[in-house]
PDB file of C-alpha atoms in Angstrom:
ATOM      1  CA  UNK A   1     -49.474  55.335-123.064  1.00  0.00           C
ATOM      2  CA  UNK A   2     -49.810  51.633-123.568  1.00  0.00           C
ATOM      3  CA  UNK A   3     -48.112  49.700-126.266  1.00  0.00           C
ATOM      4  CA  UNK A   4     -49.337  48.216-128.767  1.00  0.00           C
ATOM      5  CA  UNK A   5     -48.353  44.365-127.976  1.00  0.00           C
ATOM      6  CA  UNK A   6     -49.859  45.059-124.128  1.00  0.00           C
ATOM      7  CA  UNK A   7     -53.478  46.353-126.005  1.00  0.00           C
ATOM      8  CA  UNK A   8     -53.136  42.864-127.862  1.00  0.00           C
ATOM      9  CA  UNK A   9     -52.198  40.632-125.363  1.00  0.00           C
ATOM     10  CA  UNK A  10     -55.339  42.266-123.330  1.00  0.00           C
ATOM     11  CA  UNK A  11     -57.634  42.033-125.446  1.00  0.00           C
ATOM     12  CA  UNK A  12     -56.786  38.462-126.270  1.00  0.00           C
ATOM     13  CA  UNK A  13     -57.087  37.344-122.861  1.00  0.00           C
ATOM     14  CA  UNK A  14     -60.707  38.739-123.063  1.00  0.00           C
ATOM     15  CA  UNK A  15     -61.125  37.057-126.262  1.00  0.00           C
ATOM     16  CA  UNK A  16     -59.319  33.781-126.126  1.00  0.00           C
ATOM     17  CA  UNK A  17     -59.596  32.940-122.703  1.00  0.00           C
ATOM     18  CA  UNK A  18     -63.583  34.239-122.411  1.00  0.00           C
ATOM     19  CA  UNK A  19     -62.547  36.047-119.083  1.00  0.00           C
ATOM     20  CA  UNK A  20     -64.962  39.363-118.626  1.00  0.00           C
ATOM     21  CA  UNK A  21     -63.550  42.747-119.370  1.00  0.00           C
ATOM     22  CA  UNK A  22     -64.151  44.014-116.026  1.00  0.00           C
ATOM     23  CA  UNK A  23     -62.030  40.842-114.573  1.00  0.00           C
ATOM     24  CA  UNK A  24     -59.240  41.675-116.943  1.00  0.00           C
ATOM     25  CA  UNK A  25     -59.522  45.080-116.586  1.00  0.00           C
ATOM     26  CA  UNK A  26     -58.659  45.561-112.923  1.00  0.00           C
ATOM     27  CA  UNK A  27     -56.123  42.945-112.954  1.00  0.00           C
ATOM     28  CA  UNK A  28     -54.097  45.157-115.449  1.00  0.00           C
ATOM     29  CA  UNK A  29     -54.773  48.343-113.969  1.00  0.00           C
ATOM     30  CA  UNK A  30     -56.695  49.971-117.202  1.00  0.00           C
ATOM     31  CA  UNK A  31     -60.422  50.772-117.409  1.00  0.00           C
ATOM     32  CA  UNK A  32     -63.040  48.895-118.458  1.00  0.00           C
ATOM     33  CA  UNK A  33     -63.971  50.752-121.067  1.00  0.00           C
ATOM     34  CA  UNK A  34     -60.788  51.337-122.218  1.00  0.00           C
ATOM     35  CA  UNK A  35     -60.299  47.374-122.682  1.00  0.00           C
ATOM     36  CA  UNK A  36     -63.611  47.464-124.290  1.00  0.00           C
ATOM     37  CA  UNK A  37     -62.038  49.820-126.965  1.00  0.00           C
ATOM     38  CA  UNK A  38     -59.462  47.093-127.343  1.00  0.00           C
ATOM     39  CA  UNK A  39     -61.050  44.349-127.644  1.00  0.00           C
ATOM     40  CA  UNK A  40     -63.402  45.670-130.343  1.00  0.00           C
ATOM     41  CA  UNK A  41     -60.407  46.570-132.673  1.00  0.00           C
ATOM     42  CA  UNK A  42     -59.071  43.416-131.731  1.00  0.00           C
ATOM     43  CA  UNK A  43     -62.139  41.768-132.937  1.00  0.00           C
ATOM     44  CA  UNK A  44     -62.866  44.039-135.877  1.00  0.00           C
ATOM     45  CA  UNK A  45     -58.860  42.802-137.384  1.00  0.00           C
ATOM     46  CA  UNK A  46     -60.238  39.386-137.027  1.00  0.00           C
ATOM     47  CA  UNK A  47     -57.250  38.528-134.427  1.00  0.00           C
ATOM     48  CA  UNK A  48     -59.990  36.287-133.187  1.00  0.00           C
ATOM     49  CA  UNK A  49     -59.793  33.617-135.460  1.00  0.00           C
ATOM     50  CA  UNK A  50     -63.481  34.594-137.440  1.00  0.00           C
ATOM     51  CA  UNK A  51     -63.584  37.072-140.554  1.00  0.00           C
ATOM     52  CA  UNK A  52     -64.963  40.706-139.608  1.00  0.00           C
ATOM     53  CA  UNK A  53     -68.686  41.082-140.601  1.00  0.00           C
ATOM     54  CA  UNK A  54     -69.988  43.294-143.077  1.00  0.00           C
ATOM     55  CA  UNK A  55     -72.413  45.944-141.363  1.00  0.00           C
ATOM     56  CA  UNK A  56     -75.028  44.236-143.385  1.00  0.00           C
ATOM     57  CA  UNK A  57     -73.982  40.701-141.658  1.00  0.00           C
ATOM     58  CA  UNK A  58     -73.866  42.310-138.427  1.00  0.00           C
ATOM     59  CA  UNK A  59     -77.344  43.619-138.999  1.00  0.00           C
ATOM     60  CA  UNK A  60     -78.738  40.363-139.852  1.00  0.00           C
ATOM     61  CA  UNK A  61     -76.963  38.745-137.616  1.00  0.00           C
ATOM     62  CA  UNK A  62     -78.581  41.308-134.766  1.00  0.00           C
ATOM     63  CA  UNK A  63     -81.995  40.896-136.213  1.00  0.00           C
ATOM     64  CA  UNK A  64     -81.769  36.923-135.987  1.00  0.00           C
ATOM     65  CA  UNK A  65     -80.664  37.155-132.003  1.00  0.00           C
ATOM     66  CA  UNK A  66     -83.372  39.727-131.395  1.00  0.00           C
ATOM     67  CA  UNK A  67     -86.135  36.477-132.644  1.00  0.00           C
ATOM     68  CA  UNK A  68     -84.373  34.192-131.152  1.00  0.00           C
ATOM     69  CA  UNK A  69     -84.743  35.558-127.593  1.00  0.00           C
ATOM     70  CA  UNK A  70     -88.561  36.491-128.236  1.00  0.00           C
ATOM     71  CA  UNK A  71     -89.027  32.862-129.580  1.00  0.00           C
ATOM     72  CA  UNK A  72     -87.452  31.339-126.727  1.00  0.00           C
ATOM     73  CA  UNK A  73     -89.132  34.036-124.339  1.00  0.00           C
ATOM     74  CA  UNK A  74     -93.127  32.809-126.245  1.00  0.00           C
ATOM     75  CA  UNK A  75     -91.603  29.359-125.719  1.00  0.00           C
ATOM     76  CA  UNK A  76     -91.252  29.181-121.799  1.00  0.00           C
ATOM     77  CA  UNK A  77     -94.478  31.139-121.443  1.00  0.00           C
ATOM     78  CA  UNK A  78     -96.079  28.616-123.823  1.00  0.00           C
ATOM     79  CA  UNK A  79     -94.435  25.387-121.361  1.00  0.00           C
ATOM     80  CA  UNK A  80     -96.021  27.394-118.569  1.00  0.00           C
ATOM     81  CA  UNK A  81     -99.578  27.821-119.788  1.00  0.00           C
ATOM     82  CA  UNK A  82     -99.317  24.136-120.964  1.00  0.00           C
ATOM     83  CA  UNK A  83     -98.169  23.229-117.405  1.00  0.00           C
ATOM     84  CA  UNK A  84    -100.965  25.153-115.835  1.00  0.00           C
ATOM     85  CA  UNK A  85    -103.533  23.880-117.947  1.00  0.00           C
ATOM     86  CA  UNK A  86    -102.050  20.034-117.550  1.00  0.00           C
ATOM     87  CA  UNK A  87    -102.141  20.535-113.258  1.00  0.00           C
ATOM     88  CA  UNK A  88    -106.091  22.077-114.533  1.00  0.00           C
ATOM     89  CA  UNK A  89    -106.839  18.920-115.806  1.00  0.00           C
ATOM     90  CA  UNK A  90    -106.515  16.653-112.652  1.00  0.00           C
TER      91      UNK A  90
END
């Protein structure tokens, strides 16, 4: 139905331009989850300028995000309890 160059060119104004795939989306006419579809092949060529991960990469890579938002999560409740305890003190 759509050609290959107008998958591309959608999924690179996702990519390139950091616009959300729902924005793009309805300004073309296509679904949103249809675009998602595109973009991820898109991505998974490496059209986007960094190499495809291995599933083992992507797995690590997952793994490292998932303790980096509970560190920063014990990190703001740590700054509160430290704030609590400082307006404690006076």
């Amino acid at each position: 139905m759509f050609s290959p160059e107008f998958r591309e060119e959608a999924a690179r104004e996702v990519v390139e331009n950091s616009k959300s795939i729902v924005s793009v989306a309805k300004s073309l006419g296509v679904s949103a989850t249809t675009l998602s579809n595109w973009v991820k092949a898109y991505r998974a060529k490496g059209a986007d300028g960094e190499p495809s991960l291995e599933l083992a990469d992507r797995a690590r890579l997952r793994e490292a995000e998932r303790e980096l938002r509970e560190l920063r999560q014990k990190v703001a409740f740590l700054e509160e309890v430290a704030t609590y305890f400082a307006s404690e003190q006076r």
